[in-house]
Amino acid sequence: MPSRNISKSVIKRLPIYLRILDQLIRREVELISSRELSNESGFTAEQIRKDLAYFGAFGTRGAGYNTIYLREKLIKIIGLDSITDTIVFGAGNLGTALTRYNLTKNPYVNVVAAFDKNPQLIGKKIDSLEVLPIEKAPEVIREYGIKVCLITVPAMAAQEVADLAVKHGVKAILNFAPVKLSVPEEIHVHNADLTIELQSLIYYSSAEEERLARLDKEVEDNKSKSSKTFSYD
Amino acid sequence: MPSRNISKSVIKRLPIYLRILDQLIRREVELISSRELSNESGFTAEQIRKDLAYFGAFGTRGAGYNTIYLREKLIKIIGLDSITDTIVFGAGNLGTALTRYNLTKNPYVNVVAAFDKNPQLIGKKIDSLEVLPIEKAPEVIREYGIKVCLITVPAMAAQEVADLAVKHGVKAILNFAPVKLSVPEEIHVHNADLTIELQSLIYYSSAEEERLARLDKEVEDNKSKSSKTFSYD
DNA sequence: TAGATTGTTAATCGATTAACAATC
DNA sequence: TAGATTGTTAATCGATTAACAATC
């Protein structure tokens, strides 16, 4: 029996494998080797084989993986074999984008409601979905047994919304607000912080070497100018 | 001199430290220990000290880090000391959300243009920014010396847009399209794939143990039912 | 000086890569 | 059978954690 407690990095790769299989199946490819999967995904063939082996032996030695069979297994592993109902907090541009994307392009997920506090947004339609006031959330969470939600409200409001969601039974949060949410430890939070992605990209976009060399020089200069400029007075 | 070639994981944490410092400074906190930074960020104090030490000695033994000084250093390390001009490909909901967010909430970045192919979106205003046809992109990239761009176009169009951006001088891409972009190896791509985030969260949201046990059983059953159902005929 | 906290080196842990026997 | 590719074990690499000397 495969051992459990599989690392986060492995789990993050599974949906990528799934997407590639979806594409291959659409192209009517029936069999794929780990080497070819490597080309498509950018991960090494060894890593792909090892990742899959945590969950079972899905391939055929000498041949490769049957795309349909492996896809089916991945769907079950990730837990996508029944559609996941979810809700979106915040119906601004980001909330609207995510709601619409998941409604139309993500067959594994259904958005049952979007909530906002702003009276101007309440009643607005996102495709056929009407934006509801946040007060309705507890009812919807209970009614649909919502376990996963997305938070796209402003940073200031995010903790409050998270508390409400957790209180009524949500187990996993995809958080787009630029704050660290405090939640009980059994609750899973993934942060999709777009500012952080962008800033860390900027690090690489301009001549790293030069910039850091300049920094070193500054720190040097500071030191020699007597101890430290600031000290604590 | 601190050694270079600092790992991606370190770089991804720097913007988080920066954000916390911004908050502390707003609250007029002047001095902070690595232990307190740990509480705010969720990373260990040891890790924070080590991360910072890659770039220099910014703290004061016995006291901690001066918030203003450390913030200034982080800004220079990340490369945020001059505003980064950027462009957004795709003016749908996601593109609009990102454009608006960066224009209004991200002081380190300026969005100089948003592009779309859809004639219905061209001319649309995002705050004071007018959506331009994608054909104008080369001109804008050259004029502003754009090094960083965001891609929010549909999966099908993403590679084409990336090629265009790279061709005209873009060095770093924040890609929201669910595809693996092929780019020359000196170009940096960060994937912000929201579907993958959501799917890997779903893995954790429902009883993992049970699901995987059920899977094991299936695979067992399959094996005993003669070799494999599919084999390659 | 005593107390506190950094910066840095050493130890541990975990994840990736390499190698290869198993087997289709 | 020969060729190919998986699944798995061992080796390596890198990142995190622990420990502590330096020093404010």
PDB file of C-alpha atoms in Angstrom, chain B:
ATOM      1  CA  MET B   1      30.320  39.637   0.212  1.00  0.00           C
ATOM      2  CA  PRO B   2      27.144  37.570   0.363  1.00  0.00           C
ATOM      3  CA  SER B   3      27.107  34.735  -2.122  1.00  0.00           C
ATOM      4  CA  ARG B   4      24.760  35.003  -5.081  1.00  0.00           C
ATOM      5  CA  ASN B   5      22.440  32.534  -6.751  1.00  0.00           C
ATOM      6  CA  ILE B   6      19.755  32.792  -4.163  1.00  0.00           C
ATOM      7  CA  SER B   7      16.964  30.258  -4.370  1.00  0.00           C
ATOM      8  CA  LYS B   8      13.496  30.978  -5.652  1.00  0.00           C
ATOM      9  CA  SER B   9      11.910  30.115  -2.325  1.00  0.00           C
ATOM     10  CA  VAL B  10      13.924  32.833  -0.610  1.00  0.00           C
ATOM     11  CA  ILE B  11      12.985  35.405  -3.246  1.00  0.00           C
ATOM     12  CA  LYS B  12       9.291  34.575  -2.915  1.00  0.00           C
ATOM     13  CA  ARG B  13       9.415  35.345   0.792  1.00  0.00           C
ATOM     14  CA  LEU B  14      10.993  38.779   0.406  1.00  0.00           C
ATOM     15  CA  PRO B  15       7.816  40.534  -0.806  1.00  0.00           C
ATOM     16  CA  ILE B  16       5.996  39.070   2.189  1.00  0.00           C
ATOM     17  CA  TYR B  17       8.567  40.539   4.551  1.00  0.00           C
ATOM     18  CA  LEU B  18       8.208  43.819   2.713  1.00  0.00           C
ATOM     19  CA  ARG B  19       4.460  43.869   3.119  1.00  0.00           C
ATOM     20  CA  ILE B  20       4.727  43.177   6.839  1.00  0.00           C
ATOM     21  CA  LEU B  21       7.241  45.985   7.215  1.00  0.00           C
ATOM     22  CA  ASP B  22       4.895  48.329   5.350  1.00  0.00           C
ATOM     23  CA  GLN B  23       2.176  47.455   7.861  1.00  0.00           C
ATOM     24  CA  LEU B  24       4.489  47.852  10.856  1.00  0.00           C
ATOM     25  CA  ILE B  25       5.687  51.229   9.650  1.00  0.00           C
ATOM     26  CA  ARG B  26       2.096  52.335   9.201  1.00  0.00           C
ATOM     27  CA  ARG B  27       1.545  51.313  12.826  1.00  0.00           C
ATOM     28  CA  GLU B  28       4.672  53.309  13.686  1.00  0.00           C
ATOM     29  CA  VAL B  29       6.608  50.314  14.956  1.00  0.00           C
ATOM     30  CA  GLU B  30      10.299  51.172  14.728  1.00  0.00           C
ATOM     31  CA  LEU B  31      12.047  47.998  15.786  1.00  0.00           C
ATOM     32  CA  ILE B  32      11.107  44.371  15.185  1.00  0.00           C
ATOM     33  CA  SER B  33      12.739  41.091  16.147  1.00  0.00           C
ATOM     34  CA  SER B  34      12.889  38.062  13.907  1.00  0.00           C
ATOM     35  CA  ARG B  35      10.613  36.346  16.409  1.00  0.00           C
ATOM     36  CA  GLU B  36       7.935  38.983  15.963  1.00  0.00           C
ATOM     37  CA  LEU B  37       8.361  38.888  12.189  1.00  0.00           C
ATOM     38  CA  SER B  38       7.832  35.162  12.522  1.00  0.00           C
ATOM     39  CA  ASN B  39       4.504  35.699  14.254  1.00  0.00           C
ATOM     40  CA  GLU B  40       3.360  38.066  11.557  1.00  0.00           C
ATOM     41  CA  SER B  41       4.493  35.967   8.612  1.00  0.00           C
ATOM     42  CA  GLY B  42       4.216  32.369   9.735  1.00  0.00           C
ATOM     43  CA  PHE B  43       7.814  31.654   8.742  1.00  0.00           C
ATOM     44  CA  THR B  44      10.292  30.675  11.461  1.00  0.00           C
ATOM     45  CA  ALA B  45      12.538  33.301  12.988  1.00  0.00           C
ATOM     46  CA  GLU B  46      15.605  31.309  11.944  1.00  0.00           C
ATOM     47  CA  GLN B  47      14.450  31.235   8.364  1.00  0.00           C
ATOM     48  CA  ILE B  48      13.794  34.958   8.301  1.00  0.00           C
ATOM     49  CA  ARG B  49      17.237  35.735   9.715  1.00  0.00           C
ATOM     50  CA  LYS B  50      18.849  33.398   7.230  1.00  0.00           C
ATOM     51  CA  ASP B  51      16.925  34.830   4.286  1.00  0.00           C
ATOM     52  CA  LEU B  52      17.967  38.360   5.161  1.00  0.00           C
ATOM     53  CA  ALA B  53      21.549  37.327   5.832  1.00  0.00           C
ATOM     54  CA  TYR B  54      21.933  36.274   2.187  1.00  0.00           C
ATOM     55  CA  PHE B  55      21.897  39.963   1.326  1.00  0.00           C
ATOM     56  CA  GLY B  56      23.692  41.555   4.244  1.00  0.00           C
ATOM     57  CA  ALA B  57      23.582  42.221   7.979  1.00  0.00           C
ATOM     58  CA  PHE B  58      20.618  44.509   8.409  1.00  0.00           C
ATOM     59  CA  GLY B  59      19.813  43.957  12.066  1.00  0.00           C
ATOM     60  CA  THR B  60      21.229  45.007  15.406  1.00  0.00           C
ATOM     61  CA  ARG B  61      22.235  42.203  17.759  1.00  0.00           C
ATOM     62  CA  GLY B  62      20.350  42.316  20.993  1.00  0.00           C
ATOM     63  CA  ALA B  63      17.724  44.625  19.500  1.00  0.00           C
ATOM     64  CA  GLY B  64      16.261  43.484  16.196  1.00  0.00           C
ATOM     65  CA  TYR B  65      15.642  45.139  12.858  1.00  0.00           C
ATOM     66  CA  ASN B  66      14.861  48.796  12.296  1.00  0.00           C
ATOM     67  CA  THR B  67      11.683  48.638  10.253  1.00  0.00           C
ATOM     68  CA  ILE B  68      12.349  51.642   8.044  1.00  0.00           C
ATOM     69  CA  TYR B  69      15.929  50.649   7.333  1.00  0.00           C
ATOM     70  CA  LEU B  70      15.048  47.047   6.559  1.00  0.00           C
ATOM     71  CA  ARG B  71      12.169  48.094   4.331  1.00  0.00           C
ATOM     72  CA  GLU B  72      14.485  50.337   2.353  1.00  0.00           C
ATOM     73  CA  LYS B  73      16.960  47.505   1.901  1.00  0.00           C
ATOM     74  CA  LEU B  74      14.279  45.026   0.854  1.00  0.00           C
ATOM     75  CA  ILE B  75      12.984  47.456  -1.730  1.00  0.00           C
ATOM     76  CA  LYS B  76      16.439  47.696  -3.230  1.00  0.00           C
ATOM     77  CA  ILE B  77      17.022  43.952  -3.070  1.00  0.00           C
ATOM     78  CA  ILE B  78      13.794  43.139  -4.874  1.00  0.00           C
ATOM     79  CA  GLY B  79      14.365  45.934  -7.350  1.00  0.00           C
ATOM     80  CA  LEU B  80      11.365  48.044  -6.429  1.00  0.00           C
ATOM     81  CA  ASP B  81      13.313  51.247  -5.824  1.00  0.00           C
ATOM     82  CA  SER B  82      12.244  52.608  -9.155  1.00  0.00           C
ATOM     83  CA  ILE B  83       8.687  52.068 -10.353  1.00  0.00           C
ATOM     84  CA  THR B  84       8.368  49.158 -12.766  1.00  0.00           C
ATOM     85  CA  ASP B  85       6.370  49.900 -15.884  1.00  0.00           C
ATOM     86  CA  THR B  86       4.327  46.961 -17.025  1.00  0.00           C
ATOM     87  CA  ILE B  87       1.637  46.006 -19.531  1.00  0.00           C
ATOM     88  CA  VAL B  88      -1.324  43.653 -19.346  1.00  0.00           C
ATOM     89  CA  PHE B  89      -2.386  41.399 -22.211  1.00  0.00           C
ATOM     90  CA  GLY B  90      -6.087  40.637 -22.069  1.00  0.00           C
ATOM     91  CA  ALA B  91      -8.687  43.106 -20.855  1.00  0.00           C
ATOM     92  CA  GLY B  92     -11.304  40.655 -19.672  1.00  0.00           C
ATOM     93  CA  ASN B  93     -12.325  40.472 -16.040  1.00  0.00           C
ATOM     94  CA  LEU B  94      -9.002  39.137 -14.865  1.00  0.00           C
ATOM     95  CA  GLY B  95      -6.951  41.604 -16.904  1.00  0.00           C
ATOM     96  CA  THR B  96      -9.135  44.438 -15.707  1.00  0.00           C
ATOM     97  CA  ALA B  97      -8.848  43.322 -12.090  1.00  0.00           C
ATOM     98  CA  LEU B  98      -5.072  43.149 -12.286  1.00  0.00           C
ATOM     99  CA  THR B  99      -4.736  46.430 -14.125  1.00  0.00           C
ATOM    100  CA  ARG B 100      -6.914  48.257 -11.653  1.00  0.00           C
ATOM    101  CA  TYR B 101      -5.316  46.614  -8.634  1.00  0.00           C
ATOM    102  CA  ASN B 102      -1.820  47.523  -9.715  1.00  0.00           C
ATOM    103  CA  LEU B 103      -2.790  51.043 -10.729  1.00  0.00           C
ATOM    104  CA  THR B 104      -4.454  51.829  -7.426  1.00  0.00           C
ATOM    105  CA  LYS B 105      -2.950  49.572  -4.752  1.00  0.00           C
ATOM    106  CA  ASN B 106       0.534  48.648  -5.865  1.00  0.00           C
ATOM    107  CA  PRO B 107       2.815  51.678  -5.498  1.00  0.00           C
ATOM    108  CA  TYR B 108       5.820  49.831  -6.901  1.00  0.00           C
ATOM    109  CA  VAL B 109       4.278  49.109 -10.283  1.00  0.00           C
ATOM    110  CA  ASN B 110       2.686  51.176 -13.020  1.00  0.00           C
ATOM    111  CA  VAL B 111       0.507  49.698 -15.738  1.00  0.00           C
ATOM    112  CA  VAL B 112       1.149  51.730 -18.868  1.00  0.00           C
ATOM    113  CA  ALA B 113      -1.187  49.834 -21.181  1.00  0.00           C
ATOM    114  CA  ALA B 114      -3.716  47.021 -21.458  1.00  0.00           C
ATOM    115  CA  PHE B 115      -4.219  45.202 -24.741  1.00  0.00           C
ATOM    116  CA  ASP B 116      -6.925  43.049 -26.213  1.00  0.00           C
ATOM    117  CA  LYS B 117      -7.801  41.491 -29.537  1.00  0.00           C
ATOM    118  CA  ASN B 118     -11.559  41.737 -29.078  1.00  0.00           C
ATOM    119  CA  PRO B 119     -12.846  44.870 -30.906  1.00  0.00           C
ATOM    120  CA  GLN B 120     -15.604  45.182 -28.325  1.00  0.00           C
ATOM    121  CA  LEU B 121     -13.066  45.718 -25.552  1.00  0.00           C
ATOM    122  CA  ILE B 122     -10.761  48.056 -27.466  1.00  0.00           C
ATOM    123  CA  GLY B 123     -11.325  51.618 -26.412  1.00  0.00           C
ATOM    124  CA  LYS B 124     -12.887  50.525 -23.121  1.00  0.00           C
ATOM    125  CA  LYS B 125     -11.556  52.479 -20.139  1.00  0.00           C
ATOM    126  CA  ILE B 126      -9.966  50.835 -17.124  1.00  0.00           C
ATOM    127  CA  ASP B 127      -9.925  53.757 -14.761  1.00  0.00           C
ATOM    128  CA  SER B 128      -8.161  56.298 -16.971  1.00  0.00           C
ATOM    129  CA  LEU B 129      -6.397  53.709 -19.107  1.00  0.00           C
ATOM    130  CA  GLU B 130      -7.736  52.947 -22.538  1.00  0.00           C
ATOM    131  CA  VAL B 131      -7.622  49.357 -23.829  1.00  0.00           C
ATOM    132  CA  LEU B 132      -5.486  49.205 -26.976  1.00  0.00           C
ATOM    133  CA  PRO B 133      -5.440  46.737 -29.856  1.00  0.00           C
ATOM    134  CA  ILE B 134      -2.723  44.148 -29.508  1.00  0.00           C
ATOM    135  CA  GLU B 135      -0.988  45.513 -32.626  1.00  0.00           C
ATOM    136  CA  LYS B 136       0.084  48.543 -30.607  1.00  0.00           C
ATOM    137  CA  ALA B 137       2.023  46.407 -28.140  1.00  0.00           C
ATOM    138  CA  PRO B 138       5.425  46.408 -29.903  1.00  0.00           C
ATOM    139  CA  GLU B 139       5.416  50.191 -30.017  1.00  0.00           C
ATOM    140  CA  VAL B 140       4.507  50.503 -26.321  1.00  0.00           C
ATOM    141  CA  ILE B 141       7.058  47.891 -25.236  1.00  0.00           C
ATOM    142  CA  ARG B 142       9.829  49.755 -27.036  1.00  0.00           C
ATOM    143  CA  GLU B 143       8.724  53.212 -26.034  1.00  0.00           C
ATOM    144  CA  TYR B 144       8.560  52.424 -22.310  1.00  0.00           C
ATOM    145  CA  GLY B 145      11.278  49.773 -22.297  1.00  0.00           C
ATOM    146  CA  ILE B 146       8.839  47.296 -20.818  1.00  0.00           C
ATOM    147  CA  LYS B 147      10.602  44.355 -19.148  1.00  0.00           C
ATOM    148  CA  VAL B 148       7.653  42.761 -17.324  1.00  0.00           C
ATOM    149  CA  CYS B 149       4.215  41.857 -18.610  1.00  0.00           C
ATOM    150  CA  LEU B 150       1.116  40.051 -17.429  1.00  0.00           C
ATOM    151  CA  ILE B 151      -0.725  37.605 -19.676  1.00  0.00           C
ATOM    152  CA  THR B 152      -4.421  37.044 -19.019  1.00  0.00           C
ATOM    153  CA  VAL B 153      -5.585  36.066 -22.506  1.00  0.00           C
ATOM    154  CA  PRO B 154      -7.272  32.702 -23.151  1.00  0.00           C
ATOM    155  CA  ALA B 155      -5.037  29.614 -23.161  1.00  0.00           C
ATOM    156  CA  MET B 156      -5.180  29.363 -26.944  1.00  0.00           C
ATOM    157  CA  ALA B 157      -3.754  32.836 -27.501  1.00  0.00           C
ATOM    158  CA  ALA B 158      -1.163  32.888 -24.725  1.00  0.00           C
ATOM    159  CA  GLN B 159       1.822  31.453 -26.581  1.00  0.00           C
ATOM    160  CA  GLU B 160       1.375  33.877 -29.446  1.00  0.00           C
ATOM    161  CA  VAL B 161       1.222  36.829 -27.077  1.00  0.00           C
ATOM    162  CA  ALA B 162       4.269  35.590 -25.178  1.00  0.00           C
ATOM    163  CA  ASP B 163       6.228  35.282 -28.416  1.00  0.00           C
ATOM    164  CA  LEU B 164       5.319  38.822 -29.360  1.00  0.00           C
ATOM    165  CA  ALA B 165       6.282  40.169 -25.941  1.00  0.00           C
ATOM    166  CA  VAL B 166       9.618  38.373 -25.876  1.00  0.00           C
ATOM    167  CA  LYS B 167      10.395  39.391 -29.441  1.00  0.00           C
ATOM    168  CA  HIS B 168      10.141  43.042 -28.498  1.00  0.00           C
ATOM    169  CA  GLY B 169      12.177  42.888 -25.315  1.00  0.00           C
ATOM    170  CA  VAL B 170      10.095  41.618 -22.410  1.00  0.00           C
ATOM    171  CA  LYS B 171      12.237  39.661 -19.949  1.00  0.00           C
ATOM    172  CA  ALA B 172       9.713  38.420 -17.399  1.00  0.00           C
ATOM    173  CA  ILE B 173       6.150  37.184 -17.739  1.00  0.00           C
ATOM    174  CA  LEU B 174       3.481  36.628 -15.142  1.00  0.00           C
ATOM    175  CA  ASN B 175       1.295  34.088 -16.898  1.00  0.00           C
ATOM    176  CA  PHE B 176      -2.295  33.450 -15.848  1.00  0.00           C
ATOM    177  CA  ALA B 177      -3.189  31.302 -18.853  1.00  0.00           C
ATOM    178  CA  PRO B 178      -3.363  27.576 -18.146  1.00  0.00           C
ATOM    179  CA  VAL B 179      -0.582  26.602 -20.544  1.00  0.00           C
ATOM    180  CA  LYS B 180       3.136  26.014 -20.327  1.00  0.00           C
ATOM    181  CA  LEU B 181       4.742  28.819 -22.305  1.00  0.00           C
ATOM    182  CA  SER B 182       7.793  28.057 -24.418  1.00  0.00           C
ATOM    183  CA  VAL B 183      10.293  30.866 -24.087  1.00  0.00           C
ATOM    184  CA  PRO B 184      14.067  31.250 -24.408  1.00  0.00           C
ATOM    185  CA  GLU B 185      15.709  30.158 -21.177  1.00  0.00           C
ATOM    186  CA  GLU B 186      16.842  33.631 -20.154  1.00  0.00           C
ATOM    187  CA  ILE B 187      13.211  34.746 -19.961  1.00  0.00           C
ATOM    188  CA  HIS B 188      11.527  34.325 -16.581  1.00  0.00           C
ATOM    189  CA  VAL B 189       7.989  33.014 -16.458  1.00  0.00           C
ATOM    190  CA  HIS B 190       5.934  32.746 -13.285  1.00  0.00           C
ATOM    191  CA  ASN B 191       2.730  30.814 -13.631  1.00  0.00           C
ATOM    192  CA  ALA B 192      -0.185  32.009 -11.564  1.00  0.00           C
ATOM    193  CA  ASP B 193      -2.520  29.233 -12.478  1.00  0.00           C
ATOM    194  CA  LEU B 194      -5.648  29.691 -10.474  1.00  0.00           C
ATOM    195  CA  THR B 195      -7.263  26.429 -11.580  1.00  0.00           C
ATOM    196  CA  ILE B 196      -4.305  24.496 -10.311  1.00  0.00           C
ATOM    197  CA  GLU B 197      -4.405  26.293  -6.987  1.00  0.00           C
ATOM    198  CA  LEU B 198      -8.068  25.508  -6.661  1.00  0.00           C
ATOM    199  CA  GLN B 199      -7.706  21.867  -7.636  1.00  0.00           C
ATOM    200  CA  SER B 200      -4.837  21.214  -5.292  1.00  0.00           C
ATOM    201  CA  LEU B 201      -6.913  22.781  -2.536  1.00  0.00           C
ATOM    202  CA  ILE B 202      -9.773  20.416  -3.329  1.00  0.00           C
ATOM    203  CA  TYR B 203      -7.368  17.544  -2.687  1.00  0.00           C
ATOM    204  CA  TYR B 204      -7.183  18.664   0.926  1.00  0.00           C
ATOM    205  CA  SER B 205     -10.807  19.649   1.335  1.00  0.00           C
ATOM    206  CA  SER B 206     -12.319  16.184   1.379  1.00  0.00           C
ATOM    207  CA  ALA B 207     -11.281  13.222   3.473  1.00  0.00           C
ATOM    208  CA  GLU B 208      -7.950  12.401   1.853  1.00  0.00           C
ATOM    209  CA  GLU B 209      -7.436   9.108   3.686  1.00  0.00           C
ATOM    210  CA  GLU B 210     -10.736   7.591   2.702  1.00  0.00           C
ATOM    211  CA  ARG B 211     -10.464   8.669  -0.899  1.00  0.00           C
ATOM    212  CA  LEU B 212      -6.997   7.203  -1.325  1.00  0.00           C
ATOM    213  CA  ALA B 213      -7.955   4.007   0.461  1.00  0.00           C
ATOM    214  CA  ARG B 214     -10.857   3.601  -1.945  1.00  0.00           C
ATOM    215  CA  LEU B 215      -8.453   4.158  -4.828  1.00  0.00           C
ATOM    216  CA  ASP B 216      -6.072   1.492  -3.550  1.00  0.00           C
ATOM    217  CA  LYS B 217      -8.929  -0.938  -3.384  1.00  0.00           C
ATOM    218  CA  GLU B 218      -9.928  -0.227  -6.970  1.00  0.00           C
ATOM    219  CA  VAL B 219      -6.421  -0.734  -8.215  1.00  0.00           C
ATOM    220  CA  GLU B 220      -6.264  -4.024  -6.289  1.00  0.00           C
ATOM    221  CA  ASP B 221      -9.546  -5.210  -7.780  1.00  0.00           C
ATOM    222  CA  ASN B 222      -8.358  -4.306 -11.227  1.00  0.00           C
ATOM    223  CA  LYS B 223      -5.200  -6.331 -10.817  1.00  0.00           C
ATOM    224  CA  SER B 224      -6.944  -9.514  -9.705  1.00  0.00           C
ATOM    225  CA  LYS B 225      -9.510  -9.245 -12.500  1.00  0.00           C
ATOM    226  CA  SER B 226      -6.691 -10.621 -14.752  1.00  0.00           C
ATOM    227  CA  SER B 227      -3.756  -8.394 -15.588  1.00  0.00           C
ATOM    228  CA  LYS B 228      -4.899  -4.892 -16.637  1.00  0.00           C
ATOM    229  CA  THR B 229      -8.147  -3.817 -18.201  1.00  0.00           C
ATOM    230  CA  PHE B 230      -6.594  -1.725 -20.892  1.00  0.00           C
ATOM    231  CA  SER B 231      -3.288  -3.241 -22.063  1.00  0.00           C
ATOM    232  CA  TYR B 232      -2.323  -2.099 -25.534  1.00  0.00           C
ATOM    233  CA  ASP B 233      -3.988  -4.013 -28.292  1.00  0.00           C
TER     234      ASP B 233
END
